[in-house]
Amino acid sequence: MENKYNFDEILNRKGTYSYKYDTLTKYFGRDDITPLWVADMEFRSPSCIKEVLQQYIDSDVYGYNVEPSELKPIIAYWLEKEHSWKVHSDSIVFIAGIVRGIGYVINYFTKPGDKIVIQSPVYHPFTNVPQGNGRIVLRNPLKDHKMDLDHLEKLLNENPDTKMIILCNPHNPGGYMWTREELISLAEICYSHQVLVLSDEIHSDLALWGNKNIPFASVSQKAADICITLGAPSKTFNIPGFAASFAVVTNLSLSKPFFDWLEINELCCPCIVASLAMMAAYTKGKPWRDAAVKYIEDNIFYLEDKFTNFKGKDGKQMILPIRPQSSYLVWLDCRPLLKVLAGKEALEIEDQSLLEDFFINKVGIALNSGIMFGDEGLGFMRLNAACPRSMLDFNL
Ligand SMILES: Cc1ncc(COP(=O)(O)O)c(C=O)c1O
């Protein structure tokens, strides 16, 4: 199966306007390092996507398009088959990108000055988008990589003007998948405080080791009533460049006015390339996805072995990778290493640059710095393992 797809192939993406490659100098000061940062894959996307797009390109006419009538039923079918979540096509709306979707949802459902909870460390636009729109971000930091629901309840009691929580399901960074019990409890707390849940489920289709993702809105009626879900084939099939995503809102009193607003502002009309790619991916891409998941799992084992052998003078492991339950982002607990680099036990935010410098200039790899996801990421780095195994052959 792997041979069929050849995930070992090294692709040349330099000079292709690739964010991951062509901003290396800007963000890391050099471009001769292996990029293991931005969350796209170093794999060719499934050929079914190229085939359908090639047909379109070959038509030579690129006029206005309508949304294909099959698009939403195809998304609904995927959600039912993959996630046992039955939603009507009318509950789905196209959105050109998840971060854009977060912006739309925040702007539509909250107003400047409103409070929005995030569970840090978490994907940085969860902070930047609300703050950039004049909303106040409250942090409910994860505790031992789990949701701290007691603290959440306290936070909501102290801040009754909180309007929304942004859930990362599964979580980035860390790749945690929340349990049904956690999600049900979260729904109870949010429902009773009249807090909407914006659930970003972009990483849900890449569950590893036989795990199964649970869509937040599927866990209870209360969850469904307060939830706006965002999903996409972009991580799953390595097509983030097409900005093809969608929102699911099953509560009609939320979806009707929101979808009308999107419609009137033409924020939900897919570009034909996005529609075609999305439909091909969801109808024909599954065997590719399954093979990619297997390859990523093996990459993670490979990394775990590598880090096991990287020990300090005291014989203790210096980098502790947290095995993701879903997707290809590996959250590296580098605190033992950073303590050695900084020559002290109590770490401060300023010390993180030592870790960043270590990976850029000593190891020769570009990773995302943990503090990008919030101060709770001090001493951590995020590594993207969706690449040919040979790209993980860096020297520690
Ligand atoms: C949790 C999460 N949401 C959203 C995105 C980006 O989605 P988009 O490119 O569709 O805006 C990412 C990309 O890494 C992500 O990890």
Short mmCIF file of C-alpha atoms and ligand atoms in Angstrom, two decimals:
data_model
loop_
_atom_site.label_atom_id
_atom_site.label_comp_id
_atom_site.label_asym_id
_atom_site.label_seq_id
_atom_site.Cartn_x
_atom_site.Cartn_y
_atom_site.Cartn_z
CA MET A 1 0.00 0.00 0.00
CA GLU A 2 2.81 2.42 0.94
CA ASN A 3 4.59 1.67 -2.33
CA LYS A 4 1.46 2.64 -4.17
CA TYR A 5 1.62 6.10 -2.65
CA ASN A 6 5.37 6.46 -2.01
CA PHE A 7 5.32 8.64 1.08
CA ASP A 8 9.13 8.34 1.10
CA GLU A 9 9.46 10.61 -1.91
CA ILE A 10 11.21 13.92 -1.25
CA LEU A 11 9.35 16.76 -2.93
CA ASN A 12 10.99 20.00 -3.98
CA ARG A 13 8.73 22.74 -2.68
CA LYS A 14 11.25 25.56 -2.47
CA GLY A 15 10.31 28.54 -4.61
CA THR A 16 6.71 27.37 -5.04
CA TYR A 17 5.27 30.09 -2.77
CA SER A 18 5.13 27.47 -0.04
CA TYR A 19 4.62 29.03 3.37
CA LYS A 20 6.60 26.25 5.00
CA TYR A 21 9.66 26.62 2.75
CA ASP A 22 9.60 30.12 1.40
CA THR A 23 9.34 31.93 4.73
CA LEU A 24 12.15 29.97 6.42
CA THR A 25 14.63 32.84 6.25
CA LYS A 26 12.02 35.28 7.49
CA TYR A 27 11.12 33.24 10.57
CA PHE A 28 14.26 31.17 11.27
CA GLY A 29 17.03 33.34 9.85
CA ARG A 30 18.21 30.66 7.40
CA ASP A 31 16.72 28.41 4.76
CA ASP A 32 19.12 25.47 4.85
CA ILE A 33 17.22 23.66 7.61
CA THR A 34 14.61 20.91 7.38
CA PRO A 35 11.14 22.40 7.73
CA LEU A 36 9.10 20.41 10.23
CA TRP A 37 6.81 23.23 11.24
CA VAL A 38 3.75 24.51 9.22
CA ALA A 39 0.94 21.94 9.39
CA ASP A 40 0.80 20.64 5.86
CA MET A 41 2.16 17.32 4.67
CA GLU A 42 5.26 16.56 2.63
CA PHE A 43 3.23 14.03 0.67
CA ARG A 44 1.68 14.25 -2.76
CA SER A 45 -2.06 14.72 -2.28
CA PRO A 46 -4.27 11.83 -3.47
CA SER A 47 -4.25 11.52 -7.27
CA CYS A 48 -8.07 11.65 -7.46
CA ILE A 49 -7.80 15.36 -6.68
CA LYS A 50 -5.34 16.09 -9.44
CA GLU A 51 -7.49 14.11 -11.89
CA VAL A 52 -10.64 16.09 -11.26
CA LEU A 53 -8.79 19.42 -11.27
CA GLN A 54 -6.93 18.52 -14.44
CA GLN A 55 -10.24 17.97 -16.20
CA TYR A 56 -11.39 21.39 -15.06
CA ILE A 57 -8.11 23.09 -16.08
CA ASP A 58 -8.32 21.39 -19.47
CA SER A 59 -11.74 22.94 -20.07
CA ASP A 60 -9.94 26.28 -20.64
CA VAL A 61 -12.99 28.24 -19.48
CA TYR A 62 -12.95 29.53 -15.93
CA GLY A 63 -16.26 31.32 -15.56
CA TYR A 64 -18.61 31.82 -12.62
CA ASN A 65 -19.78 28.65 -10.94
CA VAL A 66 -22.57 27.44 -8.71
CA GLU A 67 -22.02 25.24 -5.70
CA PRO A 68 -22.41 21.62 -6.88
CA SER A 69 -25.66 20.18 -5.48
CA GLU A 70 -23.70 17.05 -4.47
CA LEU A 71 -21.25 18.94 -2.23
CA LYS A 72 -23.18 19.11 1.03
CA PRO A 73 -24.64 15.58 0.78
CA ILE A 74 -21.08 14.32 0.21
CA ILE A 75 -19.85 16.13 3.34
CA ALA A 76 -22.83 14.81 5.33
CA TYR A 77 -22.14 11.27 4.13
CA TRP A 78 -18.47 11.55 5.17
CA LEU A 79 -19.43 12.81 8.64
CA GLU A 80 -21.86 9.95 9.09
CA LYS A 81 -19.49 7.23 7.82
CA GLU A 82 -16.34 8.52 9.48
CA HIS A 83 -17.66 10.05 12.67
CA SER A 84 -21.06 8.39 13.17
CA TRP A 85 -22.53 11.89 13.13
CA LYS A 86 -25.76 12.19 11.21
CA VAL A 87 -26.43 15.74 10.04
CA HIS A 88 -28.76 17.08 7.38
CA SER A 89 -27.17 18.80 4.38
CA ASP A 90 -29.12 21.94 5.29
CA SER A 91 -27.07 22.19 8.49
CA ILE A 92 -23.88 22.54 6.46
CA VAL A 93 -22.44 25.67 4.91
CA PHE A 94 -19.24 26.08 2.90
CA ILE A 95 -16.52 28.29 4.43
CA ALA A 96 -13.26 29.17 2.68
CA GLY A 97 -10.87 28.19 5.49
CA ILE A 98 -11.19 27.39 9.16
CA VAL A 99 -9.44 30.47 10.52
CA ARG A 100 -11.67 32.61 8.34
CA GLY A 101 -14.59 30.63 9.74
CA ILE A 102 -13.46 31.43 13.28
CA GLY A 103 -13.43 35.09 12.29
CA TYR A 104 -16.95 34.88 10.81
CA VAL A 105 -18.36 33.07 13.83
CA ILE A 106 -16.78 35.47 16.31
CA ASN A 107 -17.93 38.51 14.38
CA TYR A 108 -21.44 37.19 13.92
CA PHE A 109 -22.16 35.72 17.35
CA THR A 110 -20.22 38.04 19.68
CA LYS A 111 -19.47 41.74 19.92
CA PRO A 112 -16.37 43.76 20.85
CA GLY A 113 -15.66 43.50 24.56
CA ASP A 114 -17.27 40.05 24.86
CA LYS A 115 -15.26 37.32 26.54
CA ILE A 116 -14.16 34.15 24.77
CA VAL A 117 -12.48 31.18 26.47
CA ILE A 118 -9.63 29.19 24.97
CA GLN A 119 -7.88 26.14 26.42
CA SER A 120 -4.19 26.91 26.15
CA PRO A 121 -1.66 25.96 24.96
CA VAL A 122 -3.63 25.98 21.74
CA TYR A 123 -3.45 26.85 18.03
CA HIS A 124 -2.47 30.54 18.06
CA PRO A 125 -5.34 31.97 15.91
CA PHE A 126 -7.67 31.00 18.79
CA THR A 127 -6.03 33.92 20.60
CA ASN A 128 -5.20 36.24 17.70
CA VAL A 129 -8.56 36.20 15.93
CA PRO A 130 -10.70 37.10 18.97
CA GLN A 131 -8.16 39.65 20.23
CA GLY A 132 -7.73 41.18 16.80
CA ASN A 133 -11.51 41.65 16.72
CA GLY A 134 -11.57 43.40 20.08
CA ARG A 135 -12.84 40.42 22.09
CA ILE A 136 -11.32 39.50 25.46
CA VAL A 137 -9.63 36.12 25.65
CA LEU A 138 -9.89 34.16 28.89
CA ARG A 139 -7.60 31.20 29.37
CA ASN A 140 -8.61 27.87 30.78
CA PRO A 141 -5.19 26.18 30.63
CA LEU A 142 -5.04 22.44 30.15
CA LYS A 143 -4.03 20.52 33.28
CA ASP A 144 -1.78 17.53 32.65
CA HIS A 145 -2.89 17.61 29.00
CA LYS A 146 -6.58 17.39 30.02
CA MET A 147 -9.39 19.92 30.05
CA ASP A 148 -9.68 21.57 33.45
CA LEU A 149 -13.45 21.61 33.77
CA ASP A 150 -13.44 22.75 37.41
CA HIS A 151 -11.42 25.79 36.47
CA LEU A 152 -13.69 26.40 33.50
CA GLU A 153 -16.75 26.43 35.71
CA LYS A 154 -15.06 28.87 38.09
CA LEU A 155 -14.00 31.07 35.18
CA LEU A 156 -17.55 31.19 33.80
CA ASN A 157 -19.02 31.91 37.23
CA GLU A 158 -16.58 34.81 37.64
CA ASN A 159 -17.17 36.06 34.10
CA PRO A 160 -20.90 35.79 33.41
CA ASP A 161 -20.46 37.92 30.28
CA THR A 162 -18.52 35.12 28.54
CA LYS A 163 -20.13 34.35 25.20
CA MET A 164 -18.10 31.57 23.65
CA ILE A 165 -15.46 28.91 24.10
CA ILE A 166 -13.27 27.75 21.24
CA LEU A 167 -12.69 24.02 21.45
CA CYS A 168 -9.91 22.32 19.52
CA ASN A 169 -11.24 18.81 18.93
CA PRO A 170 -8.81 17.06 18.53
CA HIS A 171 -6.38 19.43 20.18
CA ASN A 172 -3.49 21.22 18.49
CA PRO A 173 -0.79 21.05 19.76
CA GLY A 174 -0.71 17.72 21.56
CA GLY A 175 -3.10 15.77 19.36
CA TYR A 176 -5.37 14.98 22.30
CA MET A 177 -8.79 13.51 21.58
CA TRP A 178 -11.34 14.38 24.20
CA THR A 179 -13.40 11.62 25.76
CA ARG A 180 -17.17 11.46 25.44
CA GLU A 181 -17.47 12.12 29.19
CA GLU A 182 -15.31 15.24 28.94
CA LEU A 183 -17.33 16.54 26.01
CA ILE A 184 -20.66 15.84 27.71
CA SER A 185 -19.48 17.67 30.84
CA LEU A 186 -18.22 20.57 28.73
CA ALA A 187 -21.63 20.77 27.06
CA GLU A 188 -23.42 20.80 30.43
CA ILE A 189 -21.22 23.60 31.77
CA CYS A 190 -21.45 25.73 28.63
CA TYR A 191 -25.19 25.20 28.20
CA SER A 192 -25.92 26.22 31.76
CA HIS A 193 -23.81 29.39 31.32
CA GLN A 194 -25.30 30.17 27.89
CA VAL A 195 -21.88 29.93 26.29
CA LEU A 196 -21.62 28.91 22.64
CA VAL A 197 -19.03 26.28 21.67
CA LEU A 198 -17.05 26.83 18.50
CA SER A 199 -15.57 23.39 17.82
CA ASP A 200 -12.64 23.31 15.39
CA GLU A 201 -12.50 19.71 14.15
CA ILE A 202 -9.99 20.12 11.33
CA HIS A 203 -7.74 17.37 12.75
CA SER A 204 -10.54 14.87 13.32
CA ASP A 205 -10.08 12.68 10.23
CA LEU A 206 -6.52 11.64 11.08
CA ALA A 207 -7.18 9.60 14.21
CA LEU A 208 -4.18 7.39 14.95
CA TRP A 209 -3.81 3.93 16.51
CA GLY A 210 -7.45 3.03 15.89
CA ASN A 211 -8.79 5.96 17.92
CA LYS A 212 -12.14 7.41 16.99
CA ASN A 213 -12.87 11.10 17.08
CA ILE A 214 -16.08 12.27 18.71
CA PRO A 215 -17.69 15.38 17.20
CA PHE A 216 -18.60 17.69 20.07
CA ALA A 217 -22.08 18.42 18.72
CA SER A 218 -22.89 14.71 18.60
CA VAL A 219 -22.53 13.99 22.32
CA SER A 220 -25.86 15.38 23.57
CA GLN A 221 -28.81 17.54 22.61
CA LYS A 222 -27.38 20.34 24.74
CA ALA A 223 -24.09 20.13 22.87
CA ALA A 224 -25.89 20.24 19.51
CA ASP A 225 -27.93 23.24 20.64
CA ILE A 226 -24.93 25.43 21.46
CA CYS A 227 -22.39 24.28 18.89
CA ILE A 228 -20.95 25.66 15.69
CA THR A 229 -18.58 23.05 14.24
CA LEU A 230 -15.88 23.80 11.70
CA GLY A 231 -14.46 20.97 9.61
CA ALA A 232 -12.35 20.52 6.49
CA PRO A 233 -10.65 17.98 4.24
CA SER A 234 -7.55 20.20 4.20
CA LYS A 235 -5.39 18.41 6.79
CA THR A 236 -6.84 14.99 5.96
CA PHE A 237 -5.92 15.00 2.28
CA ASN A 238 -3.18 17.63 2.29
CA ILE A 239 -5.15 20.28 0.39
CA PRO A 240 -5.06 23.32 2.72
CA GLY A 241 -4.06 25.52 -0.22
CA PHE A 242 -7.60 25.22 -1.63
CA ALA A 243 -9.22 26.81 1.43
CA ALA A 244 -12.05 24.28 1.33
CA SER A 245 -13.86 23.99 4.66
CA PHE A 246 -17.35 23.97 6.09
CA ALA A 247 -19.39 24.77 9.17
CA VAL A 248 -22.07 22.55 10.64
CA VAL A 249 -24.79 24.11 12.80
CA THR A 250 -27.73 21.89 13.67
CA ASN A 251 -29.62 24.36 15.88
CA LEU A 252 -31.87 26.18 13.41
CA SER A 253 -32.13 29.28 15.57
CA LEU A 254 -28.35 29.69 15.20
CA SER A 255 -27.91 28.40 11.66
CA LYS A 256 -30.72 30.31 9.95
CA PRO A 257 -29.55 33.87 10.73
CA PHE A 258 -25.85 32.93 10.51
CA PHE A 259 -26.16 31.19 7.16
CA ASP A 260 -28.29 34.11 5.83
CA TRP A 261 -25.57 36.55 6.89
CA LEU A 262 -22.87 34.46 5.22
CA GLU A 263 -24.99 34.23 2.09
CA ILE A 264 -25.76 37.92 1.79
CA ASN A 265 -22.08 38.73 2.15
CA GLU A 266 -21.11 35.95 -0.27
CA LEU A 267 -18.87 34.37 2.34
CA CYS A 268 -20.07 30.87 1.67
CA CYS A 269 -19.72 30.42 -2.10
CA PRO A 270 -17.05 27.86 -2.85
CA CYS A 271 -14.60 28.47 -5.65
CA ILE A 272 -15.03 25.59 -8.12
CA VAL A 273 -11.52 24.31 -7.42
CA ALA A 274 -12.38 23.99 -3.73
CA SER A 275 -15.68 22.19 -4.48
CA LEU A 276 -14.13 19.73 -6.91
CA ALA A 277 -11.19 18.95 -4.64
CA MET A 278 -13.44 18.48 -1.64
CA MET A 279 -15.84 16.13 -3.43
CA ALA A 280 -13.03 14.05 -4.92
CA ALA A 281 -11.26 13.80 -1.57
CA TYR A 282 -14.33 12.70 0.37
CA THR A 283 -15.55 10.24 -2.24
CA LYS A 284 -12.25 8.71 -3.43
CA GLY A 285 -9.49 9.70 -1.01
CA LYS A 286 -10.07 7.32 1.90
CA PRO A 287 -7.53 4.62 0.89
CA TRP A 288 -4.87 7.34 0.59
CA ARG A 289 -5.85 8.75 3.99
CA ASP A 290 -5.64 5.30 5.61
CA ALA A 291 -2.18 4.71 4.14
CA ALA A 292 -0.99 8.16 5.21
CA VAL A 293 -2.19 7.52 8.77
CA LYS A 294 -0.22 4.28 8.88
CA TYR A 295 2.93 6.00 7.59
CA ILE A 296 2.54 8.81 10.14
CA GLU A 297 2.13 6.28 12.99
CA ASP A 298 5.40 4.66 11.95
CA ASN A 299 7.07 8.07 11.79
CA ILE A 300 5.96 8.73 15.33
CA PHE A 301 7.43 5.40 16.51
CA TYR A 302 10.63 6.33 14.69
CA LEU A 303 10.78 9.69 16.47
CA GLU A 304 10.04 8.13 19.83
CA ASP A 305 13.02 5.80 19.38
CA LYS A 306 15.21 8.68 18.38
CA PHE A 307 14.31 10.77 21.41
CA THR A 308 14.68 7.79 23.76
CA ASN A 309 18.36 7.72 22.84
CA PHE A 310 18.92 11.43 23.45
CA LYS A 311 19.96 11.52 27.08
CA GLY A 312 21.59 14.06 29.36
CA LYS A 313 24.64 13.54 31.56
CA ASP A 314 22.35 12.21 34.29
CA GLY A 315 21.17 9.50 31.89
CA LYS A 316 17.65 10.98 31.69
CA GLN A 317 15.81 11.56 28.45
CA MET A 318 16.03 15.23 27.42
CA ILE A 319 13.06 15.40 25.02
CA LEU A 320 9.82 13.64 25.84
CA PRO A 321 7.49 13.40 22.83
CA ILE A 322 3.80 13.27 23.65
CA ARG A 323 2.25 10.64 21.45
CA PRO A 324 -0.63 12.29 19.55
CA GLN A 325 -3.94 10.47 19.46
CA SER A 326 -4.83 12.20 16.23
CA SER A 327 -3.00 13.96 13.40
CA TYR A 328 0.68 14.44 12.70
CA LEU A 329 1.76 17.14 15.12
CA VAL A 330 4.03 15.89 17.89
CA TRP A 331 4.24 18.02 21.02
CA LEU A 332 7.74 17.70 22.40
CA ASP A 333 8.28 18.26 26.08
CA CYS A 334 11.82 19.68 25.98
CA ARG A 335 11.86 21.03 29.52
CA PRO A 336 14.68 18.73 30.67
CA LEU A 337 16.77 19.93 27.72
CA LEU A 338 15.91 23.58 28.28
CA LYS A 339 16.87 23.33 31.95
CA VAL A 340 20.29 22.10 30.87
CA LEU A 341 20.62 24.81 28.22
CA ALA A 342 19.55 27.52 30.64
CA GLY A 343 21.58 26.05 33.52
CA LYS A 344 18.67 26.41 35.95
CA GLU A 345 15.54 24.66 37.16
CA ALA A 346 13.02 27.51 37.12
CA LEU A 347 12.34 28.36 33.48
CA GLU A 348 11.21 31.77 32.24
CA ILE A 349 9.68 32.76 28.91
CA GLU A 350 12.94 34.45 27.82
CA ASP A 351 14.71 31.07 28.09
CA GLN A 352 12.66 29.65 25.23
CA SER A 353 14.98 31.30 22.70
CA LEU A 354 17.74 28.90 23.81
CA LEU A 355 15.57 26.00 22.76
CA GLU A 356 14.65 27.66 19.48
CA ASP A 357 18.31 28.34 18.76
CA PHE A 358 19.23 24.75 19.63
CA PHE A 359 16.86 23.29 17.04
CA ILE A 360 17.63 25.82 14.31
CA ASN A 361 21.37 26.07 14.61
CA LYS A 362 22.48 22.81 16.24
CA VAL A 363 19.95 20.27 14.98
CA GLY A 364 19.07 22.03 11.73
CA ILE A 365 15.29 21.69 11.86
CA ALA A 366 12.53 24.27 11.87
CA LEU A 367 9.89 23.57 14.54
CA ASN A 368 7.09 25.67 16.00
CA SER A 369 8.11 27.16 19.30
CA GLY A 370 5.85 26.09 22.17
CA ILE A 371 5.20 29.63 23.40
CA MET A 372 3.53 30.44 20.11
CA PHE A 373 0.58 28.45 21.54
CA GLY A 374 0.59 30.39 24.81
CA ASP A 375 2.90 30.76 27.80
CA GLU A 376 1.93 27.23 28.86
CA GLY A 377 4.06 26.06 25.92
CA LEU A 378 7.28 27.14 27.64
CA GLY A 379 9.83 24.36 27.22
CA PHE A 380 7.85 22.68 24.43
CA MET A 381 8.28 22.55 20.65
CA ARG A 382 5.88 21.23 18.00
CA LEU A 383 7.13 18.90 15.28
CA ASN A 384 5.24 18.03 12.09
CA ALA A 385 5.73 14.31 11.40
CA ALA A 386 3.84 14.17 8.08
CA CYS A 387 6.97 13.85 5.97
CA PRO A 388 9.22 11.24 4.37
CA ARG A 389 10.99 9.34 7.14
CA SER A 390 14.36 10.50 5.86
CA MET A 391 13.40 14.07 6.82
CA LEU A 392 13.35 12.87 10.43
CA ASP A 393 16.97 11.78 10.19
CA PHE A 394 18.26 14.85 11.98
CA ASN A 395 21.19 14.57 14.34
CA LEU A 396 20.58 15.24 17.98
C1 LIG B 1 -6.66 23.57 14.83
C2 LIG B 1 -6.46 24.23 13.52
N1 LIG B 1 -7.43 24.99 13.00
C3 LIG B 1 -7.29 25.59 11.79
C4 LIG B 1 -6.13 25.45 11.07
C5 LIG B 1 -5.98 26.17 9.76
O1 LIG B 1 -7.09 25.99 8.97
P1 LIG B 1 -7.28 26.86 7.66
O2 LIG B 1 -6.01 26.79 6.90
O3 LIG B 1 -8.41 26.20 6.96
O4 LIG B 1 -7.60 28.24 8.09
C6 LIG B 1 -5.09 24.68 11.58
C7 LIG B 1 -3.83 24.55 10.82
O5 LIG B 1 -2.82 24.15 11.32
C8 LIG B 1 -5.26 24.04 12.82
O6 LIG B 1 -4.30 23.27 13.35
#
